[in-house]
Tab-separated table of C-alpha atoms in Angstrom:
chain	number	residue	atom	x	y	z
A	1	MET	CA	28.246	8.020	1.616
A	2	HIS	CA	30.833	5.358	-0.127
A	3	HIS	CA	32.324	6.329	-4.235
A	4	PHE	CA	33.025	3.907	-6.278
A	5	LYS	CA	34.469	4.785	-9.813
A	6	LEU	CA	33.503	3.138	-13.111
A	7	SER	CA	35.421	2.090	-16.067
A	8	PRO	CA	34.346	4.169	-19.040
A	9	PHE	CA	34.060	0.653	-20.438
A	10	ASN	CA	31.397	-0.524	-17.644
A	11	THR	CA	29.075	-2.835	-19.336
A	12	THR	CA	26.461	-1.626	-17.133
A	13	ILE	CA	27.397	2.208	-18.809
A	14	HIS	CA	26.338	-0.005	-22.289
A	15	TYR	CA	24.472	-2.762	-22.130
A	16	ALA	CA	21.674	-1.935	-19.420
A	17	PHE	CA	23.273	-4.966	-17.406
A	18	GLU	CA	21.053	-3.039	-14.126
A	19	GLY	CA	17.971	-4.155	-11.533
A	20	PHE	CA	16.551	-2.621	-8.368
A	21	GLU	CA	14.281	-2.256	-5.790
A	22	GLY	CA	12.275	0.325	-4.649
A	23	MET	CA	11.825	-0.036	-0.373
A	24	LYS	CA	11.649	2.750	2.636
A	25	ALA	CA	12.569	2.610	6.491
A	26	TYR	CA	9.971	3.271	8.828
A	27	ARG	CA	10.454	4.718	12.481
A	28	ASP	CA	7.533	3.651	14.682
A	29	SER	CA	5.651	5.484	17.749
A	30	LYS	CA	8.435	2.927	20.007
A	31	GLY	CA	11.482	4.705	17.781
A	32	LYS	CA	12.166	1.251	16.562
A	33	ILE	CA	12.899	0.974	13.285
A	34	ARG	CA	10.719	-1.453	10.790
A	35	THR	CA	10.874	-2.576	6.699
A	36	PHE	CA	8.163	-3.840	4.443
A	37	ARG	CA	8.063	-7.113	3.023
A	38	PRO	CA	12.183	-7.177	1.866
A	39	GLU	CA	12.308	-10.746	1.879
A	40	GLU	CA	9.841	-10.593	-1.628
A	41	ASN	CA	11.932	-7.076	-2.230
A	42	GLY	CA	14.675	-9.945	-2.423
A	43	LYS	CA	13.151	-12.148	-4.514
A	44	ARG	CA	12.538	-9.626	-6.916
A	45	LEU	CA	15.619	-8.742	-6.812
A	46	CYS	CA	16.621	-11.996	-7.455
A	47	ARG	CA	14.155	-12.788	-10.545
A	48	THR	CA	15.435	-9.365	-12.123
A	49	SER	CA	19.223	-9.707	-11.231
A	50	GLU	CA	19.020	-13.914	-13.281
A	51	ARG	CA	16.586	-12.276	-16.210
A	52	ILE	CA	19.589	-9.576	-16.545
A	53	CYS	CA	22.524	-12.584	-16.715
A	54	LEU	CA	24.023	-11.252	-13.000
A	55	PRO	CA	25.207	-14.057	-10.067
A	56	THR	CA	21.520	-14.419	-8.176
A	57	PHE	CA	22.201	-15.151	-4.643
A	58	ASP	CA	19.944	-16.169	-1.383
A	59	PRO	CA	16.887	-13.136	-0.941
A	60	ASN	CA	17.582	-14.155	2.744
A	61	GLU	CA	20.947	-13.339	2.781
A	62	PHE	CA	19.652	-10.144	1.105
A	63	VAL	CA	17.063	-9.545	4.065
A	64	LYS	CA	20.103	-9.912	6.451
A	65	CYS	CA	22.202	-7.748	5.096
A	66	LEU	CA	19.760	-4.395	5.184
A	67	ASP	CA	19.096	-5.500	8.965
A	68	GLU	CA	23.017	-4.424	9.234
A	69	PHE	CA	22.999	-1.688	7.614
A	70	LEU	CA	19.930	-0.049	8.652
A	71	LYS	CA	21.684	-0.277	12.280
A	72	VAL	CA	24.670	0.996	10.949
A	73	ASP	CA	22.249	4.155	9.788
A	74	GLU	CA	19.779	3.785	12.658
A	75	GLN	CA	19.690	7.795	12.719
A	76	CYS	CA	18.661	8.195	9.965
A	77	VAL	CA	16.029	7.248	9.595
A	78	PRO	CA	13.350	9.857	10.366
A	79	GLU	CA	10.308	9.608	12.444
A	80	GLU	CA	6.570	9.548	10.791
A	81	PRO	CA	5.654	10.621	8.491
A	82	SER	CA	9.115	11.321	6.908
A	83	THR	CA	10.968	7.415	6.210
A	84	LEU	CA	14.665	6.079	5.333
A	85	TYR	CA	13.685	5.329	1.136
A	86	LEU	CA	16.184	2.699	-0.068
A	87	ARG	CA	17.477	1.297	-2.783
A	88	PRO	CA	19.181	-2.523	-3.612
A	89	THR	CA	20.839	-1.826	-6.942
A	90	VAL	CA	22.361	-4.657	-9.154
A	91	ILE	CA	25.107	-3.543	-11.706
A	92	SER	CA	27.571	-5.555	-14.145
A	93	LEU	CA	31.231	-4.912	-12.737
A	94	ASP	CA	32.666	-6.560	-16.239
A	95	ASN	CA	34.502	-3.518	-18.632
A	96	LYS	CA	34.428	-4.830	-21.537
A	97	LEU	CA	33.668	-4.025	-25.112
A	98	GLY	CA	31.083	-6.431	-26.623
A	99	LEU	CA	27.615	-8.150	-24.854
A	100	GLN	CA	28.155	-11.260	-23.795
A	101	THR	CA	27.284	-12.932	-20.151
A	102	PRO	CA	28.776	-10.892	-17.606
A	103	ASN	CA	31.089	-12.364	-14.584
A	104	HIS	CA	31.101	-10.204	-12.363
A	105	SER	CA	29.010	-7.795	-10.160
A	106	MET	CA	28.352	-5.730	-8.331
A	107	LEU	CA	24.789	-5.344	-5.589
A	108	PHE	CA	24.799	-2.026	-2.855
A	109	VAL	CA	22.181	0.183	-1.690
A	110	THR	CA	21.525	3.347	-1.250
A	111	ALA	CA	19.355	5.495	1.237
A	112	SER	CA	17.786	8.916	1.150
A	113	PRO	CA	15.543	10.302	3.724
A	114	SER	CA	11.863	11.628	1.833
A	115	GLY	CA	9.028	12.933	2.591
A	116	PRO	CA	5.723	11.899	2.277
A	117	TYR	CA	4.562	11.628	-1.746
A	118	PHE	CA	1.529	13.252	-1.145
A	119	LYS	CA	2.633	17.102	0.587
A	120	GLY	CA	-0.528	18.100	2.627
A	121	GLY	CA	-2.336	14.713	2.019
A	122	LEU	CA	-3.329	12.261	-0.556
A	123	LYS	CA	-5.208	14.088	-3.480
A	124	PRO	CA	-6.026	12.718	-7.413
A	125	VAL	CA	-3.511	12.664	-9.950
A	126	LYS	CA	-5.020	13.321	-13.884
A	127	LEU	CA	-3.347	10.600	-16.345
A	128	LYS	CA	-3.870	10.085	-20.636
A	129	ILE	CA	-4.293	7.304	-21.392
A	130	GLU	CA	-0.717	6.325	-23.552
A	131	THR	CA	-2.371	5.203	-27.011
A	132	GLU	CA	0.968	5.084	-29.316
A	133	ALA	CA	4.247	4.122	-26.982
A	134	ILE	CA	3.946	0.805	-25.364
A	135	ARG	CA	6.044	0.223	-21.974
A	136	ALA	CA	6.752	-2.887	-22.541
A	137	TRP	CA	5.576	-6.154	-24.891
A	138	PRO	CA	4.841	-10.068	-24.691
A	139	GLY	CA	8.541	-12.038	-23.734
A	140	GLY	CA	10.569	-8.362	-21.909
A	141	THR	CA	11.520	-7.307	-19.113
A	142	GLY	CA	8.793	-5.912	-18.056
A	143	ASP	CA	7.404	-8.202	-15.316
A	144	VAL	CA	11.507	-7.389	-13.201
A	145	LYS	CA	12.931	-4.164	-12.189
A	146	VAL	CA	15.111	-2.637	-14.490
A	147	GLY	CA	16.010	0.348	-15.624
A	148	ALA	CA	15.175	-0.048	-19.393
A	149	ASN	CA	11.841	-0.084	-18.923
A	150	TYR	CA	11.347	3.217	-17.178
A	151	ILE	CA	14.455	5.141	-19.132
A	152	MET	CA	10.831	3.946	-22.758
A	153	GLY	CA	8.500	5.995	-21.305
A	154	ILE	CA	9.778	9.352	-20.361
A	155	ASP	CA	9.544	10.760	-23.803
A	156	HIS	CA	5.139	9.834	-23.425
A	157	ALA	CA	5.276	11.137	-19.620
A	158	LYS	CA	8.015	14.741	-20.739
A	159	ALA	CA	4.461	15.410	-22.890
A	160	ALA	CA	1.998	14.388	-20.693
A	161	ALA	CA	2.898	16.521	-18.256
A	162	LYS	CA	2.812	19.377	-20.555
A	163	GLU	CA	-1.071	18.412	-21.565
A	164	GLY	CA	-1.389	19.145	-17.700
A	165	PHE	CA	-1.321	15.624	-16.745
A	166	ASN	CA	0.778	13.453	-13.621
A	167	GLN	CA	1.849	9.916	-15.859
A	168	VAL	CA	-0.080	8.208	-18.447
A	169	ILE	CA	-1.407	5.111	-19.171
A	170	TRP	CA	0.254	1.624	-20.692
A	171	LEU	CA	-1.704	-0.242	-23.254
A	172	ASN	CA	-0.070	-2.940	-23.907
A	173	ASP	CA	-2.599	-2.828	-27.637
A	174	LYS	CA	-5.865	-2.836	-26.189
A	175	TYR	CA	-5.401	-3.707	-22.001
A	176	ILE	CA	-4.578	-1.954	-19.797
A	177	THR	CA	-1.405	-1.686	-18.212
A	178	GLU	CA	0.574	0.361	-15.298
A	179	ALA	CA	-0.115	4.298	-14.573
A	180	GLY	CA	2.987	5.640	-14.896
A	181	ALA	CA	5.406	3.421	-12.353
A	182	CYS	CA	2.931	2.132	-10.615
A	183	ASN	CA	0.751	0.162	-10.462
A	184	LEU	CA	-3.558	-0.072	-10.059
A	185	TYR	CA	-6.274	-0.728	-8.775
A	186	ILE	CA	-10.444	-0.353	-10.616
A	187	TYR	CA	-13.063	-0.573	-8.345
A	188	TRP	CA	-16.465	-0.839	-9.902
A	189	ILE	CA	-20.068	-3.043	-10.795
A	190	ASN	CA	-18.775	-5.109	-12.817
A	191	LYS	CA	-21.389	-6.547	-15.898
A	192	GLN	CA	-22.815	-9.387	-13.846
A	193	GLY	CA	-23.175	-6.021	-11.111
A	194	LYS	CA	-21.905	-6.542	-8.246
A	195	LYS	CA	-19.143	-4.554	-6.909
A	196	GLU	CA	-15.771	-5.819	-8.259
A	197	LEU	CA	-12.012	-4.395	-6.909
A	198	VAL	CA	-9.361	-5.709	-9.947
A	199	THR	CA	-5.889	-5.482	-11.081
A	200	PRO	CA	-4.707	-5.641	-13.908
A	201	MET	CA	-3.143	-9.445	-14.926
A	202	LEU	CA	1.001	-10.128	-14.707
A	203	ASP	CA	0.885	-11.074	-18.324
A	204	GLY	CA	4.856	-10.461	-18.012
A	205	THR	CA	4.448	-7.159	-19.964
A	206	ILE	CA	3.841	-5.652	-15.800
A	207	LEU	CA	5.926	-5.368	-12.673
A	208	PRO	CA	4.854	-7.961	-10.145
A	209	GLY	CA	4.141	-4.767	-7.501
A	210	ILE	CA	4.672	-5.901	-4.059
A	211	THR	CA	1.779	-3.440	-2.371
A	212	ARG	CA	0.233	-4.669	-6.231
A	213	LYS	CA	-0.160	-8.109	-4.129
A	214	SER	CA	-0.233	-6.302	-0.107
A	215	ILE	CA	-3.768	-4.855	-1.067
A	216	LEU	CA	-5.200	-8.276	-2.968
A	217	GLU	CA	-4.306	-10.272	0.012
A	218	LEU	CA	-5.255	-7.634	2.003
A	219	THR	CA	-8.454	-7.133	0.411
A	220	LYS	CA	-9.329	-10.554	-0.240
A	221	ASP	CA	-11.338	-11.666	2.330
A	222	ASP	CA	-13.999	-8.591	2.301
A	223	ASN	CA	-17.474	-8.746	1.654
A	224	ARG	CA	-18.478	-5.435	0.689
A	225	PHE	CA	-16.658	-6.861	-2.697
A	226	THR	CA	-14.900	-9.399	-4.485
A	227	VAL	CA	-10.926	-8.425	-5.660
A	228	CYS	CA	-9.673	-10.048	-8.078
A	229	GLU	CA	-6.904	-10.030	-11.562
A	230	LYS	CA	-8.078	-9.744	-14.520
A	231	LYS	CA	-6.968	-8.311	-18.723
A	232	VAL	CA	-9.562	-4.703	-18.397
A	233	THR	CA	-9.132	-3.354	-21.570
A	234	VAL	CA	-9.609	1.221	-21.942
A	235	ASN	CA	-13.497	-0.264	-23.888
A	236	ASP	CA	-13.759	-2.306	-20.422
A	237	LEU	CA	-13.672	0.781	-19.107
A	238	MET	CA	-14.741	3.434	-21.977
A	239	THR	CA	-18.101	1.393	-21.434
A	240	ALA	CA	-18.415	1.441	-17.161
A	241	PHE	CA	-17.961	4.995	-16.612
A	242	LYS	CA	-20.710	5.422	-19.524
A	243	GLU	CA	-23.250	3.126	-17.777
A	244	LYS	CA	-22.195	5.110	-14.263
A	245	ARG	CA	-20.839	1.659	-13.293
A	246	LEU	CA	-17.159	3.370	-12.523
A	247	ILE	CA	-16.979	3.814	-9.034
A	248	GLU	CA	-12.900	4.688	-7.561
A	249	MET	CA	-9.730	4.390	-9.878
A	250	PHE	CA	-5.997	4.202	-7.230
A	251	MET	CA	-2.386	3.629	-8.433
A	252	CYS	CA	0.518	1.680	-5.868
A	253	GLY	CA	3.965	0.998	-5.288
A	254	THR	CA	6.357	1.754	-2.754
A	255	ALA	CA	7.040	5.551	-3.240
A	256	VAL	CA	2.800	7.560	-3.382
A	257	VAL	CA	1.589	3.731	-1.043
A	258	VAL	CA	-2.367	5.011	-2.572
A	259	GLY	CA	-2.893	7.473	-5.246
A	260	PRO	CA	-6.476	7.773	-5.963
A	261	ILE	CA	-6.581	8.558	-9.738
A	262	GLY	CA	-9.027	11.516	-10.589
A	263	ALA	CA	-9.365	11.839	-13.736
A	264	VAL	CA	-7.906	9.819	-17.322
A	265	ALA	CA	-7.969	11.670	-21.038
A	266	TYR	CA	-9.105	8.882	-23.157
A	267	LYS	CA	-8.507	10.643	-27.087
A	268	LYS	CA	-11.940	12.824	-26.767
A	269	THR	CA	-12.525	11.145	-23.532
A	270	MET	CA	-12.579	12.373	-19.746
A	271	ILE	CA	-12.920	9.421	-17.444
A	272	VAL	CA	-14.246	10.730	-14.077
A	273	PRO	CA	-15.055	8.534	-11.021
A	274	GLU	CA	-17.937	8.653	-8.896
A	275	LYS	CA	-14.951	9.243	-6.455
A	276	PRO	CA	-13.398	11.062	-7.805
A	277	ASP	CA	-10.802	12.134	-4.187
A	278	GLY	CA	-10.865	7.821	-3.196
A	279	GLU	CA	-12.421	5.976	-0.920
A	280	LEU	CA	-11.806	2.528	-0.189
A	281	SER	CA	-8.043	4.131	-1.980
A	282	LEU	CA	-7.979	6.067	1.409
A	283	GLU	CA	-9.256	2.948	3.375
A	284	ILE	CA	-6.467	0.503	2.029
A	285	TYR	CA	-3.911	3.289	2.369
A	286	LYS	CA	-4.853	3.848	6.185
A	287	LYS	CA	-4.404	0.347	6.917
A	288	LEU	CA	-0.770	0.081	5.029
A	289	GLN	CA	1.083	3.093	7.022
A	290	ASP	CA	-0.731	1.432	10.038
A	291	ILE	CA	1.045	-1.463	9.499
A	292	GLN	CA	4.503	-0.114	7.818
A	293	PHE	CA	5.365	2.371	10.637
A	294	GLY	CA	4.104	-0.994	13.385
A	295	ARG	CA	0.951	0.948	13.994
A	296	MET	CA	-1.023	-1.949	13.332
A	297	PRO	CA	1.040	-6.012	14.777
A	298	HIS	CA	0.988	-7.763	11.484
A	299	PRO	CA	3.225	-9.809	9.741
A	300	TYR	CA	4.075	-7.685	6.631
A	301	SER	CA	6.016	-5.799	8.790
A	302	HIS	CA	9.514	-6.254	9.609
A	303	LEU	CA	11.919	-5.180	13.080
A	304	VAL	CA	14.683	-4.467	12.397
A	305	ASN	CA	16.178	-4.026	16.287
């Protein structure tokens, strides 16, 4: 591990000039190293850098650099079901008090072996809809991956944990946005009587997750249901539950991949989907894992070596 020093005057410390990505490296059954859609992480980190006035870069060069990094540290990538978690990060290297555009920056990558998110198999989580605080707001930085987005909700997530919940569902006004640090999906029968897999529409307050995007693309041709992005209110969710149209809910992201949501508390109501342990979510989880570990040939799987 290579350590570096920062001045006490560093502007990342004082003004949060920082952005990052979350990725994984996978070892397939033949011992080859793979990553999952790394070009998408490169593009998003580039957008994040631009948003916080740090230099941008060529996402393709980012992928090449990451490949070389993984070739050097190939022995650190564990066998399935574990992975090597990767955290590409951009920071300012300016050392001067006073808020201004940085002139110096650094992009670095940390790596750490990581086991499965759910030990012993997928387990449904219990969430609470947060009605007081918001994670992000229109015109803010909710659609890029900066550390400041995450610190905003720590105290409310901590309070929810004391009440027995795993995380909170964030709202923007009356609209559902994210589940903790994850995107979320709702599988229900819509008001027209059709089965529908829906995820909240990107509106500038929601991070455009790569797992979220992949699920949209992988399920769009499934003839069992329609797939869409649209605004979903708490009232929409409550109504679907009361009318017995709520089939399943799940969250998704790099760390969790896909995780079923077994129950959601809203004020005095506990919303429990028809299939709290998941069914469609388990199917999607398996398909993603098959791609990520190279069991299923797919363009999303990037071969490193």
